[in-house]
Amino acid sequence: MKKLDVLLDADKKKWDVFIRELEFKCTNDFMGSMSDSSIQMHEFNCGSKLINIHSSPYISQLKYTGNITDTFFIVNSISSLSYSGSDSHAFSQNGTSVFLPSDNQFNIESKTRRRSLSLFLNRKNIASSDDYYILDQFLWKKSDRLESGSIIDNTIQQLYYPHSDLFLERTFSLVSNLVSYEIEKIKINNRKVEQINFINDLYQIINDGFKSQDLNLSFIARKMGVSERTIQNKSLLYGIKLHAHIQQKRVRYLKLLIDTQPSFNNEYLAIKSGFNSIATANRIFMSEFGFSISFYRKSSRHI
């Protein structure tokens, strides 16, 4: 693990050189003496970095010039820090963390003496490329928006103090794992929402169309704007027996018609219920209720 300590000693040039080493373009306006300001950097084997800053108040404009695709920032601050971009802003203090973007310019303002930790996380260590869009949902948000936000903050705060390389590595790994956990939690919730929406849409189409003989897999796929294979796969995944469900809707409606419209013959009511033949209707009726349509019609309530 690479470690670099920089004591500024009232020399803004050292600050600017160090910022360039971090792959930032930076414009600073310091509002106090820099004589006892300092920066420490730890660069980990995984490509991530930890930056410990203790400096005088300042206003800074930053533009990251490094690998935008694979970099994810978390800034934890004990002092009061405000962050602003072209259309977003955030604020942190008292050991809270903020997730900042790497792909645009943003400002940081420290009105009091700055005490903060910046974590440059390698996205590859916390998410697959397919999940980067979830990481982007964290940007400009505070850690308290996450289920494990307080744990993330408490973990990061341990890094303000000197520790062994092994401790730093393990702590950094824990932070990465906590962010990964949040990603997985969002993915699970997204799948649940997708499942609910799929089932609701599917059942609505069936409820609206089961009386028609045109209701089949192809019809449903067109209505939902997906392929027949998608309907089959998701129905199997969510435990939906599509054909059986449609036939059940039809046979229960057929029973209702027999009860309410006994003057019509069996075949007419079967077709009206969506069946393509009386034979199919009778087979499903027998399977569902345990007796034939004729037996049911001839029962005491239907003489």
mmCIF file of C-alpha atoms in Angstrom:
data_model
loop_
_atom_site.group_PDB
_atom_site.id
_atom_site.type_symbol
_atom_site.label_atom_id
_atom_site.label_comp_id
_atom_site.label_asym_id
_atom_site.label_seq_id
_atom_site.Cartn_x
_atom_site.Cartn_y
_atom_site.Cartn_z
ATOM 1 C CA MET A 1 0.000 0.000 0.000
ATOM 2 C CA LYS A 2 1.410 3.362 -1.005
ATOM 3 C CA LYS A 3 1.381 6.095 1.642
ATOM 4 C CA LEU A 4 2.088 9.770 1.022
ATOM 5 C CA ASP A 5 2.167 12.549 3.645
ATOM 6 C CA VAL A 6 2.223 16.188 2.568
ATOM 7 C CA LEU A 7 2.704 18.999 5.075
ATOM 8 C CA LEU A 8 1.630 22.185 3.358
ATOM 9 C CA ASP A 9 3.601 24.572 5.570
ATOM 10 C CA ALA A 10 1.839 27.635 4.168
ATOM 11 C CA ASP A 11 2.753 26.578 0.648
ATOM 12 C CA LYS A 12 -0.263 26.482 -1.665
ATOM 13 C CA LYS A 13 1.913 25.150 -4.478
ATOM 14 C CA LYS A 14 2.351 21.857 -2.612
ATOM 15 C CA TRP A 15 -1.406 21.641 -2.271
ATOM 16 C CA ASP A 16 -1.882 22.162 -6.012
ATOM 17 C CA VAL A 17 0.790 19.604 -6.877
ATOM 18 C CA PHE A 18 -0.819 17.037 -4.613
ATOM 19 C CA ILE A 19 -4.280 17.697 -6.050
ATOM 20 C CA ARG A 20 -2.894 17.088 -9.543
ATOM 21 C CA GLU A 21 -1.439 13.799 -8.317
ATOM 22 C CA LEU A 22 -4.989 12.870 -7.320
ATOM 23 C CA GLU A 23 -5.994 13.596 -10.934
ATOM 24 C CA PHE A 24 -8.008 16.721 -10.160
ATOM 25 C CA LYS A 25 -8.027 20.132 -11.734
ATOM 26 C CA CYS A 26 -8.508 22.445 -8.786
ATOM 27 C CA THR A 27 -9.029 26.145 -8.073
ATOM 28 C CA ASN A 28 -8.767 27.099 -4.390
ATOM 29 C CA ASP A 29 -9.455 30.267 -2.445
ATOM 30 C CA PHE A 30 -8.054 29.778 1.067
ATOM 31 C CA MET A 31 -9.525 31.985 3.766
ATOM 32 C CA GLY A 32 -6.928 31.503 6.467
ATOM 33 C CA SER A 33 -3.379 30.430 7.248
ATOM 34 C CA MET A 34 -2.200 27.095 5.854
ATOM 35 C CA SER A 35 0.717 26.825 8.230
ATOM 36 C CA ASP A 36 -0.594 23.771 10.074
ATOM 37 C CA SER A 37 -2.575 22.196 7.224
ATOM 38 C CA SER A 38 -1.827 18.679 6.080
ATOM 39 C CA ILE A 39 -2.879 15.965 3.653
ATOM 40 C CA GLN A 40 -2.292 12.245 3.917
ATOM 41 C CA MET A 41 -2.961 9.724 1.147
ATOM 42 C CA HIS A 42 -3.112 5.948 1.320
ATOM 43 C CA GLU A 43 -3.337 4.139 -2.002
ATOM 44 C CA PHE A 44 -4.546 0.550 -1.730
ATOM 45 C CA ASN A 45 -3.615 -2.456 -3.826
ATOM 46 C CA CYS A 46 -7.123 -2.535 -5.322
ATOM 47 C CA GLY A 47 -6.599 0.908 -6.858
ATOM 48 C CA SER A 48 -8.731 2.768 -4.303
ATOM 49 C CA LYS A 49 -7.433 5.744 -2.309
ATOM 50 C CA LEU A 50 -7.999 7.346 1.081
ATOM 51 C CA ILE A 51 -7.343 11.081 1.456
ATOM 52 C CA ASN A 52 -7.163 12.625 4.937
ATOM 53 C CA ILE A 53 -7.370 16.446 4.813
ATOM 54 C CA HIS A 54 -6.917 18.846 7.711
ATOM 55 C CA SER A 55 -6.754 22.416 6.464
ATOM 56 C CA SER A 56 -7.849 26.007 6.833
ATOM 57 C CA PRO A 57 -11.272 27.131 5.502
ATOM 58 C CA TYR A 58 -11.468 27.443 1.737
ATOM 59 C CA ILE A 59 -13.649 27.360 -1.348
ATOM 60 C CA SER A 60 -12.545 24.885 -3.996
ATOM 61 C CA GLN A 61 -13.706 24.041 -7.504
ATOM 62 C CA LEU A 62 -12.822 20.516 -8.605
ATOM 63 C CA LYS A 63 -12.855 18.605 -11.870
ATOM 64 C CA TYR A 64 -11.787 14.964 -11.842
ATOM 65 C CA THR A 65 -9.528 14.043 -14.759
ATOM 66 C CA GLY A 66 -8.929 10.389 -13.891
ATOM 67 C CA ASN A 67 -10.827 7.258 -14.876
ATOM 68 C CA ILE A 68 -14.413 8.504 -14.627
ATOM 69 C CA THR A 69 -16.008 5.152 -15.411
ATOM 70 C CA ASP A 70 -14.395 3.231 -12.563
ATOM 71 C CA THR A 71 -14.224 5.874 -9.807
ATOM 72 C CA PHE A 72 -16.756 6.461 -7.042
ATOM 73 C CA PHE A 73 -16.292 9.114 -4.326
ATOM 74 C CA ILE A 74 -17.381 9.087 -0.691
ATOM 75 C CA VAL A 75 -16.510 12.170 1.370
ATOM 76 C CA ASN A 76 -16.867 11.993 5.160
ATOM 77 C CA SER A 77 -16.588 15.218 7.115
ATOM 78 C CA ILE A 78 -16.335 16.126 10.781
ATOM 79 C CA SER A 79 -16.336 19.822 9.932
ATOM 80 C CA SER A 80 -19.130 21.517 7.970
ATOM 81 C CA LEU A 81 -18.733 20.996 4.232
ATOM 82 C CA SER A 82 -21.110 21.962 1.448
ATOM 83 C CA TYR A 83 -20.951 20.514 -2.058
ATOM 84 C CA SER A 84 -22.601 21.893 -5.188
ATOM 85 C CA GLY A 85 -22.746 20.953 -8.849
ATOM 86 C CA SER A 86 -24.522 22.347 -11.883
ATOM 87 C CA ASP A 87 -27.918 21.115 -10.680
ATOM 88 C CA SER A 88 -27.297 19.377 -7.345
ATOM 89 C CA HIS A 89 -26.017 20.074 -3.878
ATOM 90 C CA ALA A 90 -25.285 18.275 -0.605
ATOM 91 C CA PHE A 91 -24.027 19.012 2.903
ATOM 92 C CA SER A 92 -22.186 16.976 5.509
ATOM 93 C CA GLN A 93 -20.877 17.432 9.039
ATOM 94 C CA ASN A 94 -20.399 15.591 12.339
ATOM 95 C CA GLY A 95 -19.035 12.483 10.613
ATOM 96 C CA THR A 96 -21.683 12.089 7.921
ATOM 97 C CA SER A 97 -20.778 10.998 4.399
ATOM 98 C CA VAL A 98 -21.830 12.218 0.970
ATOM 99 C CA PHE A 99 -21.538 10.400 -2.368
ATOM 100 C CA LEU A 100 -20.169 12.669 -5.103
ATOM 101 C CA PRO A 101 -19.962 12.219 -8.885
ATOM 102 C CA SER A 102 -16.710 11.743 -10.745
ATOM 103 C CA ASP A 103 -18.024 12.821 -14.133
ATOM 104 C CA ASN A 104 -18.647 16.544 -13.662
ATOM 105 C CA GLN A 105 -17.299 19.628 -11.950
ATOM 106 C CA PHE A 106 -18.344 20.442 -8.398
ATOM 107 C CA ASN A 107 -17.545 22.963 -5.666
ATOM 108 C CA ILE A 108 -16.630 22.328 -2.049
ATOM 109 C CA GLU A 109 -16.940 25.069 0.549
ATOM 110 C CA SER A 110 -15.461 24.805 4.030
ATOM 111 C CA LYS A 111 -16.385 27.833 6.146
ATOM 112 C CA THR A 112 -14.582 26.466 9.183
ATOM 113 C CA ARG A 113 -11.353 24.530 9.469
ATOM 114 C CA ARG A 114 -11.719 21.460 7.284
ATOM 115 C CA ARG A 115 -11.411 17.962 8.702
ATOM 116 C CA SER A 116 -12.480 15.294 6.228
ATOM 117 C CA LEU A 117 -11.772 11.939 4.639
ATOM 118 C CA SER A 118 -12.236 11.327 0.920
ATOM 119 C CA LEU A 119 -12.530 7.753 -0.336
ATOM 120 C CA PHE A 120 -11.797 7.085 -3.987
ATOM 121 C CA LEU A 121 -13.442 3.697 -4.478
ATOM 122 C CA ASN A 122 -12.795 1.523 -7.483
ATOM 123 C CA ARG A 123 -16.269 0.694 -8.793
ATOM 124 C CA LYS A 124 -15.065 -2.683 -10.011
ATOM 125 C CA ASN A 125 -14.553 -3.731 -6.391
ATOM 126 C CA ILE A 126 -18.115 -2.939 -5.316
ATOM 127 C CA ALA A 127 -20.301 -3.560 -8.361
ATOM 128 C CA SER A 128 -20.410 -5.198 -11.752
ATOM 129 C CA SER A 129 -20.568 -2.858 -14.739
ATOM 130 C CA ASP A 130 -24.240 -3.792 -15.143
ATOM 131 C CA ASP A 131 -24.911 -2.336 -11.681
ATOM 132 C CA TYR A 132 -23.113 0.990 -12.134
ATOM 133 C CA TYR A 133 -26.488 2.620 -12.793
ATOM 134 C CA ILE A 134 -27.474 1.732 -9.203
ATOM 135 C CA LEU A 135 -24.331 3.362 -7.844
ATOM 136 C CA ASP A 136 -25.303 6.487 -9.759
ATOM 137 C CA GLN A 137 -28.522 6.589 -7.728
ATOM 138 C CA PHE A 138 -26.385 7.287 -4.632
ATOM 139 C CA LEU A 139 -24.808 10.430 -6.067
ATOM 140 C CA TRP A 140 -25.456 13.704 -4.201
ATOM 141 C CA LYS A 141 -27.094 11.739 -1.381
ATOM 142 C CA LYS A 142 -26.054 11.538 2.258
ATOM 143 C CA SER A 143 -25.224 8.252 3.914
ATOM 144 C CA ASP A 144 -28.336 8.481 6.113
ATOM 145 C CA ARG A 145 -30.395 7.652 3.014
ATOM 146 C CA LEU A 146 -28.976 4.116 3.120
ATOM 147 C CA GLU A 147 -29.964 1.312 5.469
ATOM 148 C CA SER A 148 -26.339 0.781 6.477
ATOM 149 C CA GLY A 149 -25.477 4.498 6.333
ATOM 150 C CA SER A 150 -24.669 4.830 10.034
ATOM 151 C CA ILE A 151 -22.415 1.765 9.851
ATOM 152 C CA ILE A 152 -20.636 3.227 6.812
ATOM 153 C CA ASP A 153 -20.087 6.498 8.675
ATOM 154 C CA ASN A 154 -18.846 4.806 11.863
ATOM 155 C CA THR A 155 -16.504 2.606 9.828
ATOM 156 C CA ILE A 156 -15.042 5.515 7.883
ATOM 157 C CA GLN A 157 -14.543 7.564 11.047
ATOM 158 C CA GLN A 158 -12.059 4.956 12.290
ATOM 159 C CA LEU A 159 -9.781 6.058 9.436
ATOM 160 C CA TYR A 160 -9.202 9.540 10.867
ATOM 161 C CA TYR A 161 -6.677 8.052 13.285
ATOM 162 C CA PRO A 162 -3.364 6.268 12.640
ATOM 163 C CA HIS A 163 -3.699 2.523 12.124
ATOM 164 C CA SER A 164 -1.720 -0.333 10.654
ATOM 165 C CA ASP A 165 -1.852 -1.016 6.939
ATOM 166 C CA LEU A 166 -3.784 -4.221 7.604
ATOM 167 C CA PHE A 167 -6.428 -2.354 9.608
ATOM 168 C CA LEU A 168 -6.791 0.245 6.846
ATOM 169 C CA GLU A 169 -7.114 -2.452 4.183
ATOM 170 C CA ARG A 170 -9.773 -4.329 6.151
ATOM 171 C CA THR A 171 -11.699 -1.172 7.011
ATOM 172 C CA PHE A 172 -11.646 -0.022 3.407
ATOM 173 C CA SER A 173 -12.838 -3.462 2.322
ATOM 174 C CA LEU A 174 -15.693 -3.256 4.838
ATOM 175 C CA VAL A 175 -16.849 0.089 3.431
ATOM 176 C CA SER A 176 -16.791 -1.377 -0.088
ATOM 177 C CA ASN A 177 -18.773 -4.408 1.086
ATOM 178 C CA LEU A 178 -21.381 -2.204 2.772
ATOM 179 C CA VAL A 179 -21.887 -0.243 -0.444
ATOM 180 C CA SER A 180 -22.148 -3.557 -2.322
ATOM 181 C CA TYR A 181 -24.798 -4.663 0.177
ATOM 182 C CA GLU A 182 -26.819 -1.529 -0.557
ATOM 183 C CA ILE A 183 -26.607 -2.285 -4.266
ATOM 184 C CA GLU A 184 -27.872 -5.836 -3.746
ATOM 185 C CA LYS A 185 -30.711 -4.567 -1.555
ATOM 186 C CA ILE A 186 -31.811 -2.155 -4.289
ATOM 187 C CA LYS A 187 -31.612 -4.933 -6.883
ATOM 188 C CA ILE A 188 -33.814 -7.179 -4.727
ATOM 189 C CA ASN A 189 -36.343 -4.378 -4.240
ATOM 190 C CA ASN A 190 -36.295 -3.650 -7.971
ATOM 191 C CA ARG A 191 -36.974 -7.306 -8.714
ATOM 192 C CA LYS A 192 -39.888 -7.290 -6.281
ATOM 193 C CA VAL A 193 -41.375 -4.210 -7.939
ATOM 194 C CA GLU A 194 -40.817 -5.755 -11.379
ATOM 195 C CA GLN A 195 -42.532 -8.937 -10.216
ATOM 196 C CA ILE A 196 -45.529 -7.074 -8.789
ATOM 197 C CA ASN A 197 -45.892 -4.949 -11.926
ATOM 198 C CA PHE A 198 -45.588 -7.964 -14.208
ATOM 199 C CA ILE A 199 -48.172 -9.979 -12.286
ATOM 200 C CA ASN A 200 -50.581 -7.050 -12.040
ATOM 201 C CA ASP A 201 -50.310 -6.305 -15.770
ATOM 202 C CA LEU A 202 -50.651 -9.972 -16.680
ATOM 203 C CA TYR A 203 -53.708 -10.554 -14.508
ATOM 204 C CA GLN A 204 -55.329 -7.358 -15.769
ATOM 205 C CA ILE A 205 -55.008 -8.530 -19.375
ATOM 206 C CA ILE A 206 -56.433 -11.936 -18.426
ATOM 207 C CA ASN A 207 -59.297 -10.400 -16.447
ATOM 208 C CA ASP A 208 -60.172 -8.139 -19.362
ATOM 209 C CA GLY A 209 -59.878 -10.780 -22.076
ATOM 210 C CA PHE A 210 -60.514 -14.297 -20.758
ATOM 211 C CA LYS A 211 -64.003 -14.388 -22.346
ATOM 212 C CA SER A 212 -62.397 -14.140 -25.770
ATOM 213 C CA GLN A 213 -60.994 -17.186 -27.538
ATOM 214 C CA ASP A 214 -58.286 -14.878 -28.928
ATOM 215 C CA LEU A 215 -56.677 -14.662 -25.491
ATOM 216 C CA ASN A 216 -53.496 -16.718 -25.774
ATOM 217 C CA LEU A 217 -49.757 -16.367 -25.194
ATOM 218 C CA SER A 218 -49.212 -14.424 -28.398
ATOM 219 C CA PHE A 219 -52.026 -11.992 -27.576
ATOM 220 C CA ILE A 220 -50.684 -11.389 -24.049
ATOM 221 C CA ALA A 221 -47.128 -10.848 -25.310
ATOM 222 C CA ARG A 222 -48.309 -8.209 -27.779
ATOM 223 C CA LYS A 223 -50.330 -6.460 -25.093
ATOM 224 C CA MET A 224 -47.374 -6.361 -22.707
ATOM 225 C CA GLY A 225 -44.869 -5.402 -25.384
ATOM 226 C CA VAL A 226 -42.510 -8.316 -24.736
ATOM 227 C CA SER A 227 -41.715 -11.652 -26.368
ATOM 228 C CA GLU A 228 -43.659 -14.849 -25.772
ATOM 229 C CA ARG A 229 -40.503 -16.363 -24.300
ATOM 230 C CA THR A 230 -40.353 -13.533 -21.743
ATOM 231 C CA ILE A 231 -43.945 -14.204 -20.704
ATOM 232 C CA GLN A 232 -43.204 -17.911 -20.363
ATOM 233 C CA ASN A 233 -39.971 -17.423 -18.428
ATOM 234 C CA LYS A 234 -41.367 -14.870 -16.007
ATOM 235 C CA SER A 235 -44.567 -16.840 -15.458
ATOM 236 C CA LEU A 236 -42.437 -19.857 -14.585
ATOM 237 C CA LEU A 237 -40.164 -17.751 -12.343
ATOM 238 C CA TYR A 238 -43.108 -16.271 -10.432
ATOM 239 C CA GLY A 239 -45.005 -19.551 -10.164
ATOM 240 C CA ILE A 240 -47.851 -18.586 -12.508
ATOM 241 C CA LYS A 241 -49.478 -21.406 -14.485
ATOM 242 C CA LEU A 242 -50.698 -19.168 -17.257
ATOM 243 C CA HIS A 243 -52.939 -21.540 -19.226
ATOM 244 C CA ALA A 244 -54.407 -23.032 -16.047
ATOM 245 C CA HIS A 245 -55.168 -19.573 -14.676
ATOM 246 C CA ILE A 246 -56.987 -18.532 -17.850
ATOM 247 C CA GLN A 247 -59.021 -21.751 -17.889
ATOM 248 C CA GLN A 248 -59.881 -21.332 -14.228
ATOM 249 C CA LYS A 249 -61.201 -17.818 -14.888
ATOM 250 C CA ARG A 250 -63.313 -19.188 -17.751
ATOM 251 C CA VAL A 251 -64.729 -22.174 -15.879
ATOM 252 C CA ARG A 252 -65.720 -20.088 -12.861
ATOM 253 C CA TYR A 253 -67.415 -17.596 -15.141
ATOM 254 C CA LEU A 254 -69.171 -20.486 -16.896
ATOM 255 C CA LYS A 255 -70.513 -21.698 -13.537
ATOM 256 C CA LEU A 256 -71.780 -18.186 -12.839
ATOM 257 C CA LEU A 257 -73.546 -18.072 -16.221
ATOM 258 C CA ILE A 258 -75.226 -21.430 -15.560
ATOM 259 C CA ASP A 259 -76.464 -20.006 -12.253
ATOM 260 C CA THR A 260 -77.691 -16.712 -13.691
ATOM 261 C CA GLN A 261 -78.668 -17.646 -17.267
ATOM 262 C CA PRO A 262 -80.053 -21.218 -17.033
ATOM 263 C CA SER A 263 -82.243 -20.776 -20.105
ATOM 264 C CA PHE A 264 -79.187 -20.903 -22.443
ATOM 265 C CA ASN A 265 -77.698 -24.257 -23.442
ATOM 266 C CA ASN A 266 -74.329 -25.510 -22.277
ATOM 267 C CA GLU A 267 -72.474 -24.992 -25.532
ATOM 268 C CA TYR A 268 -73.579 -21.366 -25.865
ATOM 269 C CA LEU A 269 -72.506 -20.555 -22.304
ATOM 270 C CA ALA A 270 -69.178 -22.374 -22.780
ATOM 271 C CA ILE A 271 -68.370 -20.306 -25.896
ATOM 272 C CA LYS A 272 -69.506 -17.146 -24.094
ATOM 273 C CA SER A 273 -67.064 -17.987 -21.302
ATOM 274 C CA GLY A 274 -64.120 -18.156 -23.720
ATOM 275 C CA PHE A 275 -63.883 -21.922 -24.315
ATOM 276 C CA ASN A 276 -63.445 -23.092 -27.897
ATOM 277 C CA SER A 277 -65.672 -26.140 -27.426
ATOM 278 C CA ILE A 278 -68.114 -27.712 -24.995
ATOM 279 C CA ALA A 279 -65.792 -30.727 -24.682
ATOM 280 C CA THR A 280 -62.933 -28.566 -23.400
ATOM 281 C CA ALA A 281 -65.301 -26.695 -21.093
ATOM 282 C CA ASN A 282 -66.690 -29.905 -19.638
ATOM 283 C CA ARG A 283 -63.210 -31.352 -19.048
ATOM 284 C CA ILE A 284 -62.058 -28.219 -17.195
ATOM 285 C CA PHE A 285 -65.375 -28.030 -15.312
ATOM 286 C CA MET A 286 -64.972 -31.624 -14.128
ATOM 287 C CA SER A 287 -61.374 -30.957 -13.057
ATOM 288 C CA GLU A 288 -62.275 -27.779 -11.176
ATOM 289 C CA PHE A 289 -65.502 -28.841 -9.440
ATOM 290 C CA GLY A 290 -65.484 -32.649 -9.522
ATOM 291 C CA PHE A 291 -68.647 -33.087 -11.616
ATOM 292 C CA SER A 292 -69.809 -32.408 -15.170
ATOM 293 C CA ILE A 293 -71.664 -29.390 -16.470
ATOM 294 C CA SER A 294 -74.752 -31.524 -17.097
ATOM 295 C CA PHE A 295 -74.718 -32.906 -13.575
ATOM 296 C CA TYR A 296 -74.437 -29.414 -12.147
ATOM 297 C CA ARG A 297 -77.279 -28.115 -14.316
ATOM 298 C CA LYS A 298 -79.480 -31.048 -13.293
ATOM 299 C CA SER A 299 -78.802 -30.563 -9.594
ATOM 300 C CA SER A 300 -81.680 -29.456 -7.417
ATOM 301 C CA ARG A 301 -80.933 -25.779 -7.868
ATOM 302 C CA HIS A 302 -81.075 -25.934 -11.642
ATOM 303 C CA ILE A 303 -84.098 -28.165 -12.428
#
